[in-house]
Short mmCIF file of N, CA, C and O in Angstrom, two decimals:
data_model
loop_
_atom_site.label_atom_id
_atom_site.label_comp_id
_atom_site.label_asym_id
_atom_site.label_seq_id
_atom_site.Cartn_x
_atom_site.Cartn_y
_atom_site.Cartn_z
N MET A 1 138.91 -171.58 -25.48
CA MET A 1 140.46 -171.79 -24.03
C MET A 1 140.33 -172.20 -22.99
O MET A 1 139.21 -172.38 -22.27
N THR A 2 141.29 -172.70 -22.25
CA THR A 2 141.57 -173.21 -21.26
C THR A 2 140.94 -172.11 -20.49
O THR A 2 140.82 -171.27 -20.20
N ARG A 3 140.76 -173.07 -18.80
CA ARG A 3 141.60 -172.00 -17.88
C ARG A 3 141.83 -171.10 -17.77
O ARG A 3 142.77 -170.39 -17.20
N ASP A 4 143.43 -172.01 -18.00
CA ASP A 4 144.91 -171.28 -17.41
C ASP A 4 145.23 -170.42 -18.58
O ASP A 4 146.16 -169.63 -18.23
N GLY A 5 144.48 -170.28 -19.61
CA GLY A 5 144.45 -169.67 -21.12
C GLY A 5 143.84 -168.36 -20.94
O GLY A 5 144.69 -167.32 -21.14
N LEU A 6 142.76 -168.24 -19.82
CA LEU A 6 142.24 -167.34 -19.43
C LEU A 6 142.40 -166.71 -18.14
O LEU A 6 142.99 -165.06 -18.00
N SER A 7 143.27 -167.52 -17.60
CA SER A 7 143.91 -166.46 -16.44
C SER A 7 145.49 -166.07 -16.96
O SER A 7 145.71 -164.85 -16.26
N PHE A 8 145.86 -166.22 -17.99
CA PHE A 8 147.20 -165.58 -18.11
C PHE A 8 146.86 -164.49 -18.94
O PHE A 8 146.85 -162.82 -18.80
N LEU A 9 145.75 -164.25 -20.03
CA LEU A 9 145.25 -163.23 -20.05
C LEU A 9 144.81 -162.29 -19.34
O LEU A 9 145.50 -161.36 -19.47
N SER A 10 143.94 -162.79 -18.99
CA SER A 10 143.93 -161.88 -17.03
C SER A 10 144.81 -160.62 -17.02
O SER A 10 144.51 -159.88 -16.45
N ILE A 11 145.55 -161.49 -16.13
CA ILE A 11 146.83 -161.03 -15.58
C ILE A 11 147.71 -160.29 -16.25
O ILE A 11 148.23 -158.84 -16.27
N LEU A 12 148.08 -161.13 -17.65
CA LEU A 12 148.89 -159.52 -18.87
C LEU A 12 147.73 -158.49 -19.45
O LEU A 12 148.11 -157.38 -18.81
N ALA A 13 146.41 -158.55 -19.06
CA ALA A 13 145.73 -157.50 -18.95
C ALA A 13 145.72 -156.78 -18.78
O ALA A 13 146.49 -155.07 -18.27
N LEU A 14 145.93 -156.93 -17.12
CA LEU A 14 146.02 -156.19 -15.72
C LEU A 14 147.54 -155.54 -15.69
O LEU A 14 147.60 -154.06 -15.31
N ALA A 15 148.45 -155.87 -15.86
CA ALA A 15 149.66 -155.50 -16.14
C ALA A 15 149.74 -154.47 -16.98
O ALA A 15 150.68 -153.04 -16.66
N GLY A 16 149.15 -154.45 -18.72
CA GLY A 16 148.85 -153.48 -18.96
C GLY A 16 148.78 -152.51 -18.48
O GLY A 16 148.69 -151.03 -18.76
N LEU A 17 147.12 -152.31 -17.80
CA LEU A 17 145.93 -150.80 -17.22
C LEU A 17 147.00 -150.60 -16.66
O LEU A 17 147.38 -149.75 -16.40
N LEU A 18 148.08 -151.07 -14.72
CA LEU A 18 148.86 -150.45 -14.35
C LEU A 18 149.83 -150.38 -14.49
O LEU A 18 150.21 -148.96 -14.27
N ALA A 19 150.66 -150.89 -16.23
CA ALA A 19 151.35 -149.74 -16.29
C ALA A 19 150.74 -148.75 -17.58
O ALA A 19 151.79 -147.81 -17.45
N GLY A 20 149.58 -148.75 -17.54
CA GLY A 20 149.39 -147.44 -18.33
C GLY A 20 148.46 -146.25 -17.84
O GLY A 20 149.04 -144.65 -17.93
N VAL A 21 148.58 -146.96 -16.19
CA VAL A 21 148.73 -145.55 -14.90
C VAL A 21 149.65 -145.41 -14.75
O VAL A 21 149.99 -144.53 -14.33
N TRP A 22 150.35 -145.54 -14.33
CA TRP A 22 151.61 -145.76 -13.56
C TRP A 22 152.83 -145.37 -14.83
O TRP A 22 153.63 -144.68 -14.10
N GLY A 23 152.30 -145.19 -16.10
CA GLY A 23 153.39 -145.02 -16.59
C GLY A 23 153.40 -143.08 -16.65
O GLY A 23 154.16 -142.55 -17.02
N CYS A 24 152.51 -142.73 -16.13
CA CYS A 24 152.69 -141.08 -16.21
C CYS A 24 152.94 -140.79 -14.58
O CYS A 24 151.62 -139.74 -14.57
N ASP A 25 152.88 -141.15 -14.16
CA ASP A 25 153.80 -140.49 -12.80
C ASP A 25 153.95 -139.32 -12.91
O ASP A 25 154.57 -139.03 -12.81
N PRO A 26 153.06 -138.48 -12.02
CA PRO A 26 154.03 -136.81 -11.91
C PRO A 26 154.98 -136.81 -10.57
O PRO A 26 155.57 -135.71 -10.55
N GLY A 27 155.43 -138.18 -9.99
CA GLY A 27 156.47 -137.71 -9.15
C GLY A 27 157.61 -137.10 -10.27
O GLY A 27 157.70 -136.58 -11.34
N PRO A 28 158.73 -137.57 -9.82
CA PRO A 28 160.17 -136.92 -9.64
C PRO A 28 160.74 -137.03 -11.41
O PRO A 28 160.56 -138.16 -10.72
N ARG A 29 161.82 -136.42 -12.03
CA ARG A 29 162.15 -136.88 -13.15
C ARG A 29 163.08 -136.67 -13.01
O ARG A 29 164.01 -136.15 -12.48
N PRO A 30 164.31 -138.24 -14.13
CA PRO A 30 165.80 -137.13 -13.90
C PRO A 30 166.00 -136.62 -14.47
O PRO A 30 165.55 -135.78 -15.65
N PRO A 31 166.94 -135.61 -14.39
CA PRO A 31 166.94 -134.37 -14.85
C PRO A 31 167.61 -134.84 -16.10
O PRO A 31 168.22 -135.21 -16.30
N GLY A 32 167.32 -133.52 -17.10
CA GLY A 32 167.20 -133.62 -18.68
C GLY A 32 167.23 -133.97 -19.73
O GLY A 32 167.55 -134.54 -21.02
N ARG A 33 165.89 -134.73 -19.34
CA ARG A 33 165.03 -136.40 -20.08
C ARG A 33 164.14 -135.62 -19.93
O ARG A 33 163.32 -136.41 -20.46
N ASP A 34 163.62 -134.54 -19.72
CA ASP A 34 162.19 -134.40 -19.55
C ASP A 34 161.74 -132.64 -20.06
O ASP A 34 160.71 -132.48 -20.44
N GLY A 35 163.32 -131.80 -21.10
CA GLY A 35 162.09 -131.59 -21.37
C GLY A 35 162.28 -129.96 -20.16
O GLY A 35 162.19 -128.32 -20.80
N GLY A 36 162.57 -130.31 -19.13
CA GLY A 36 162.87 -129.50 -17.59
C GLY A 36 163.69 -128.24 -17.94
O GLY A 36 164.68 -128.07 -19.05
N THR A 37 163.66 -127.85 -17.01
CA THR A 37 165.09 -126.44 -16.88
C THR A 37 166.54 -127.17 -16.40
O THR A 37 167.18 -125.95 -16.16
N THR A 38 166.94 -128.36 -16.19
CA THR A 38 168.09 -128.46 -15.38
C THR A 38 169.07 -128.60 -17.27
O THR A 38 167.99 -128.96 -18.03
N THR A 39 169.69 -128.69 -17.01
CA THR A 39 171.05 -128.18 -17.98
C THR A 39 171.72 -129.89 -18.51
O THR A 39 171.77 -130.12 -17.87
N ASP A 40 171.12 -130.10 -19.74
CA ASP A 40 171.74 -131.03 -20.50
C ASP A 40 173.66 -130.76 -21.13
O ASP A 40 174.49 -131.86 -21.25
N GLY A 41 174.21 -129.30 -21.03
CA GLY A 41 175.58 -129.49 -21.54
C GLY A 41 175.70 -127.82 -21.56
O GLY A 41 174.57 -127.71 -21.74
N GLU A 42 176.73 -127.54 -20.59
CA GLU A 42 176.41 -126.07 -20.76
C GLU A 42 178.35 -125.32 -22.20
O GLU A 42 178.64 -126.88 -22.30
N ILE A 43 177.71 -124.36 -22.86
CA ILE A 43 178.80 -123.86 -23.89
C ILE A 43 179.47 -122.72 -22.45
O ILE A 43 178.93 -121.62 -22.33
N PRO A 44 180.89 -122.50 -23.17
CA PRO A 44 181.26 -121.25 -22.82
C PRO A 44 180.84 -120.45 -23.15
O PRO A 44 180.71 -119.73 -24.07
N SER A 45 180.54 -118.58 -22.73
CA SER A 45 180.50 -117.72 -23.15
C SER A 45 181.68 -117.54 -24.43
O SER A 45 182.51 -117.70 -24.26
N GLY A 46 180.57 -116.52 -25.65
CA GLY A 46 181.75 -116.28 -26.25
C GLY A 46 181.58 -117.39 -27.26
O GLY A 46 182.67 -116.96 -28.19
N SER A 47 180.99 -118.12 -27.43
CA SER A 47 180.93 -119.23 -28.44
C SER A 47 180.83 -118.78 -29.88
O SER A 47 180.82 -120.68 -29.87
N CYS A 48 180.83 -118.37 -29.87
CA CYS A 48 179.83 -117.52 -31.35
C CYS A 48 181.04 -117.66 -32.31
O CYS A 48 181.98 -117.45 -31.90
N THR A 49 181.04 -118.50 -33.46
CA THR A 49 181.66 -118.06 -34.80
C THR A 49 181.16 -117.34 -35.63
O THR A 49 180.52 -117.85 -36.19
N PRO A 50 182.72 -116.76 -36.04
CA PRO A 50 181.76 -116.09 -37.28
C PRO A 50 181.93 -116.75 -38.45
O PRO A 50 181.98 -118.44 -38.79
N GLY A 51 180.79 -116.10 -39.46
CA GLY A 51 180.30 -116.95 -39.99
C GLY A 51 179.25 -118.20 -40.27
O GLY A 51 178.26 -118.64 -40.78
N SER A 52 178.92 -118.14 -39.47
CA SER A 52 178.14 -118.75 -38.54
C SER A 52 176.96 -118.16 -37.71
O SER A 52 176.60 -119.31 -37.05
N PRO A 53 175.99 -117.26 -38.03
CA PRO A 53 174.59 -116.62 -37.42
C PRO A 53 173.97 -118.14 -36.86
O PRO A 53 172.93 -118.47 -37.53
N GLY A 54 173.12 -117.75 -35.83
CA GLY A 54 171.77 -118.74 -35.24
C GLY A 54 171.86 -117.99 -33.92
O GLY A 54 172.21 -117.03 -33.26
N VAL A 55 171.55 -119.54 -33.09
CA VAL A 55 171.06 -120.02 -32.24
C VAL A 55 171.58 -120.71 -31.41
O VAL A 55 171.22 -121.80 -32.03
N ILE A 56 172.41 -120.52 -30.52
CA ILE A 56 172.95 -121.56 -29.75
C ILE A 56 172.45 -121.14 -27.74
O ILE A 56 171.93 -120.61 -27.59
N CYS A 57 172.42 -122.23 -27.44
CA CYS A 57 172.06 -122.76 -25.78
C CYS A 57 173.74 -122.75 -25.31
O CYS A 57 174.57 -123.20 -25.28
N ASN A 58 172.99 -121.99 -23.63
CA ASN A 58 174.21 -121.66 -23.52
C ASN A 58 173.48 -121.84 -21.63
O ASN A 58 173.09 -121.18 -20.83
N GLY A 59 173.72 -123.56 -21.63
CA GLY A 59 172.26 -124.36 -20.54
C GLY A 59 171.06 -123.77 -20.88
O GLY A 59 170.14 -124.24 -22.15
N ASN A 60 170.63 -123.23 -19.26
CA ASN A 60 168.61 -122.52 -20.68
C ASN A 60 168.75 -121.31 -20.99
O ASN A 60 167.44 -120.48 -20.80
N GLU A 61 170.08 -121.17 -21.91
CA GLU A 61 169.76 -119.65 -21.86
C GLU A 61 170.05 -119.04 -23.85
O GLU A 61 170.77 -119.99 -23.63
N ALA A 62 170.05 -118.78 -24.47
CA ALA A 62 170.14 -119.19 -25.39
C ALA A 62 170.13 -117.81 -26.32
O ALA A 62 170.10 -116.71 -25.75
N VAL A 63 171.52 -118.04 -26.89
CA VAL A 63 172.48 -116.97 -26.97
C VAL A 63 172.30 -116.70 -28.69
O VAL A 63 172.43 -117.52 -29.32
N THR A 64 172.27 -115.57 -29.49
CA THR A 64 171.80 -115.34 -30.93
C THR A 64 173.18 -114.54 -31.25
O THR A 64 173.74 -113.77 -30.60
N CYS A 65 173.54 -115.23 -32.44
CA CYS A 65 175.03 -115.59 -32.80
C CYS A 65 175.27 -114.63 -33.89
O CYS A 65 173.96 -115.28 -34.81
N LEU A 66 175.05 -113.70 -34.39
CA LEU A 66 175.50 -112.91 -35.32
C LEU A 66 176.93 -113.41 -36.43
O LEU A 66 177.53 -114.23 -36.22
N GLU A 67 177.01 -112.96 -38.03
CA GLU A 67 177.01 -113.43 -38.67
C GLU A 67 179.26 -112.69 -38.35
O GLU A 67 179.59 -114.07 -38.90
N ASP A 68 179.52 -111.97 -38.01
CA ASP A 68 180.43 -112.06 -37.69
C ASP A 68 181.35 -112.56 -36.25
O ASP A 68 182.57 -112.28 -35.82
N GLY A 69 180.73 -113.03 -35.55
CA GLY A 69 181.12 -113.72 -34.90
C GLY A 69 180.17 -113.46 -32.78
O GLY A 69 181.26 -114.32 -32.30
N SER A 70 180.21 -112.18 -32.69
CA SER A 70 179.89 -111.58 -31.92
C SER A 70 178.53 -111.49 -31.41
O SER A 70 177.10 -112.42 -32.28
N GLU A 71 177.96 -111.67 -30.44
CA GLU A 71 176.70 -111.93 -29.40
C GLU A 71 176.10 -110.93 -30.03
O GLU A 71 175.91 -109.58 -29.15
N GLY A 72 174.91 -111.66 -29.95
CA GLY A 72 173.37 -110.00 -30.84
C GLY A 72 172.23 -110.43 -29.35
O GLY A 72 171.93 -108.64 -29.46
N GLY A 73 172.26 -111.38 -28.77
CA GLY A 73 171.80 -111.10 -27.47
C GLY A 73 171.82 -112.27 -26.29
O GLY A 73 171.58 -113.71 -27.46
N ARG A 74 170.81 -112.40 -25.56
CA ARG A 74 170.06 -113.43 -24.24
C ARG A 74 169.26 -112.83 -23.70
O ARG A 74 169.77 -112.36 -23.25
N THR A 75 168.72 -114.42 -24.08
CA THR A 75 167.67 -114.95 -23.93
C THR A 75 167.55 -115.84 -22.96
O THR A 75 168.08 -116.89 -22.64
N ASN A 76 166.52 -115.64 -21.28
CA ASN A 76 166.73 -116.20 -20.41
C ASN A 76 165.37 -117.03 -20.16
O ASN A 76 164.31 -116.94 -20.11
N CYS A 77 165.41 -118.72 -21.12
CA CYS A 77 164.09 -120.00 -20.71
C CYS A 77 163.84 -119.65 -19.80
O CYS A 77 162.07 -120.00 -20.27
N ALA A 78 164.29 -120.36 -19.35
CA ALA A 78 163.48 -120.58 -18.49
C ALA A 78 162.67 -119.42 -17.44
O ALA A 78 161.89 -120.28 -16.61
N SER A 79 162.76 -117.91 -17.57
CA SER A 79 162.82 -117.51 -16.63
C SER A 79 161.21 -117.48 -17.41
O SER A 79 160.15 -116.71 -16.68
N MET A 80 160.73 -118.12 -18.53
CA MET A 80 159.64 -117.83 -19.38
C MET A 80 159.11 -119.34 -19.30
O MET A 80 157.86 -120.07 -20.25
N GLY A 81 160.15 -119.79 -18.75
CA GLY A 81 158.27 -121.31 -17.99
C GLY A 81 159.07 -122.50 -19.27
O GLY A 81 158.98 -123.35 -19.96
N GLN A 82 160.51 -121.71 -20.25
CA GLN A 82 160.89 -122.54 -21.13
C GLN A 82 161.71 -123.50 -21.44
O GLN A 82 162.55 -123.44 -21.18
N VAL A 83 162.58 -124.30 -22.53
CA VAL A 83 163.53 -124.26 -22.77
C VAL A 83 164.83 -123.97 -23.54
O VAL A 83 163.89 -123.62 -24.57
N CYS A 84 165.11 -123.92 -24.03
CA CYS A 84 166.76 -123.47 -24.82
C CYS A 84 166.55 -125.13 -25.91
O CYS A 84 167.11 -126.03 -25.57
N VAL A 85 166.79 -124.66 -27.24
CA VAL A 85 166.66 -125.78 -28.07
C VAL A 85 167.89 -124.74 -29.08
O VAL A 85 167.92 -123.64 -29.88
N SER A 86 169.10 -125.18 -29.24
CA SER A 86 170.37 -125.48 -30.29
C SER A 86 169.26 -124.86 -31.32
O SER A 86 169.23 -125.59 -32.22
N GLY A 87 169.94 -123.54 -32.39
CA GLY A 87 169.28 -123.54 -33.30
C GLY A 87 167.59 -123.01 -33.25
O GLY A 87 167.30 -122.43 -34.78
N SER A 88 166.97 -122.94 -32.87
CA SER A 88 165.36 -121.90 -33.09
C SER A 88 165.34 -120.56 -31.37
O SER A 88 165.03 -120.39 -31.77
N GLY A 89 166.50 -121.79 -30.20
CA GLY A 89 165.99 -120.74 -29.07
C GLY A 89 164.77 -121.14 -28.10
O GLY A 89 165.04 -122.16 -28.11
N CYS A 90 164.81 -120.59 -27.51
CA CYS A 90 163.13 -120.59 -26.50
C CYS A 90 162.36 -121.13 -27.37
O CYS A 90 161.54 -120.88 -28.43
N ALA A 91 162.10 -122.54 -26.19
CA ALA A 91 160.15 -123.86 -26.86
C ALA A 91 160.17 -123.90 -26.15
O ALA A 91 159.82 -124.24 -24.32
N THR A 92 159.28 -124.53 -25.83
CA THR A 92 158.22 -125.41 -25.12
C THR A 92 158.47 -126.50 -24.45
O THR A 92 158.76 -126.85 -23.07
N CYS A 93 159.59 -127.19 -25.63
CA CYS A 93 159.51 -128.33 -24.86
C CYS A 93 160.72 -128.63 -26.12
O CYS A 93 161.41 -127.97 -26.80
N ARG A 94 162.08 -129.27 -25.48
CA ARG A 94 163.09 -129.84 -26.67
C ARG A 94 162.14 -131.31 -28.03
O ARG A 94 162.32 -131.96 -27.32
N PRO A 95 162.41 -130.94 -29.87
CA PRO A 95 162.04 -131.82 -29.82
C PRO A 95 162.52 -133.38 -29.65
O PRO A 95 163.97 -133.73 -29.06
N GLY A 96 161.92 -134.29 -29.30
CA GLY A 96 162.00 -135.58 -29.71
C GLY A 96 161.61 -135.73 -28.04
O GLY A 96 161.85 -137.49 -27.73
N SER A 97 162.25 -135.66 -27.06
CA SER A 97 161.34 -134.95 -25.73
C SER A 97 160.22 -135.88 -25.27
O SER A 97 158.98 -135.71 -25.83
N PHE A 98 159.74 -136.67 -24.21
CA PHE A 98 158.35 -137.00 -23.83
C PHE A 98 158.31 -136.50 -23.14
O PHE A 98 158.68 -136.11 -21.95
N GLN A 99 156.86 -136.04 -22.77
CA GLN A 99 156.63 -135.77 -21.19
C GLN A 99 154.70 -136.00 -20.80
O GLN A 99 153.92 -136.58 -21.92
N CYS A 100 154.46 -136.31 -19.56
CA CYS A 100 152.61 -136.39 -19.57
C CYS A 100 152.30 -136.13 -19.76
O CYS A 100 152.32 -135.11 -19.29
N ASN A 101 150.62 -135.91 -20.80
CA ASN A 101 149.10 -134.87 -20.32
C ASN A 101 148.22 -136.20 -19.73
O ASN A 101 147.21 -136.35 -20.00
N GLY A 102 148.61 -135.89 -18.13
CA GLY A 102 147.19 -137.06 -17.70
C GLY A 102 148.03 -138.54 -17.59
O GLY A 102 149.51 -138.80 -17.45
N ASN A 103 146.90 -138.87 -19.45
CA ASN A 103 147.90 -140.57 -18.59
C ASN A 103 147.84 -140.22 -19.50
O ASN A 103 148.31 -141.71 -20.25
N ASP A 104 148.27 -139.34 -20.62
CA ASP A 104 148.78 -140.02 -21.86
C ASP A 104 150.07 -139.10 -22.61
O ASP A 104 150.62 -139.02 -21.51
N VAL A 105 151.38 -139.60 -23.10
CA VAL A 105 152.54 -139.55 -23.31
C VAL A 105 152.45 -138.99 -24.75
O VAL A 105 151.58 -139.10 -25.60
N GLU A 106 153.35 -137.96 -24.30
CA GLU A 106 153.02 -136.86 -25.54
C GLU A 106 154.74 -136.66 -26.01
O GLU A 106 155.77 -137.07 -25.04
N GLN A 107 154.74 -136.16 -26.90
CA GLN A 107 155.92 -136.94 -27.84
C GLN A 107 156.73 -134.97 -28.14
O GLN A 107 155.06 -134.98 -29.44
N CYS A 108 157.24 -134.10 -27.75
CA CYS A 108 157.26 -133.05 -28.44
C CYS A 108 158.28 -132.89 -30.25
O CYS A 108 158.48 -133.79 -30.05
N ASN A 109 157.57 -131.95 -30.75
CA ASN A 109 157.54 -132.18 -33.15
C ASN A 109 158.30 -130.65 -32.69
O ASN A 109 157.73 -130.16 -31.87
#
């Protein structure tokens, strides 16, 4: 390999190392992209639909809907350090979202 080839590989290796180190910067993240406590969208209260029981989200509040369309209860997910996931309720992260754990990138499933 030529000297120019080695220089290019050295620069490429350094760029990869720096990207790995700075890829999980603990600094502020954009709202709604990291499974945080900011809301990605809110639904109006009373949005349960008759015949569709389950859990819907009103911001970061899990709303349990009953078969008749009434609300069965509400849980503030943020007060437990969690996020609301429609269909599931309070969870530690949104499925498909990414977060850093030290220098490792993790995806919620």
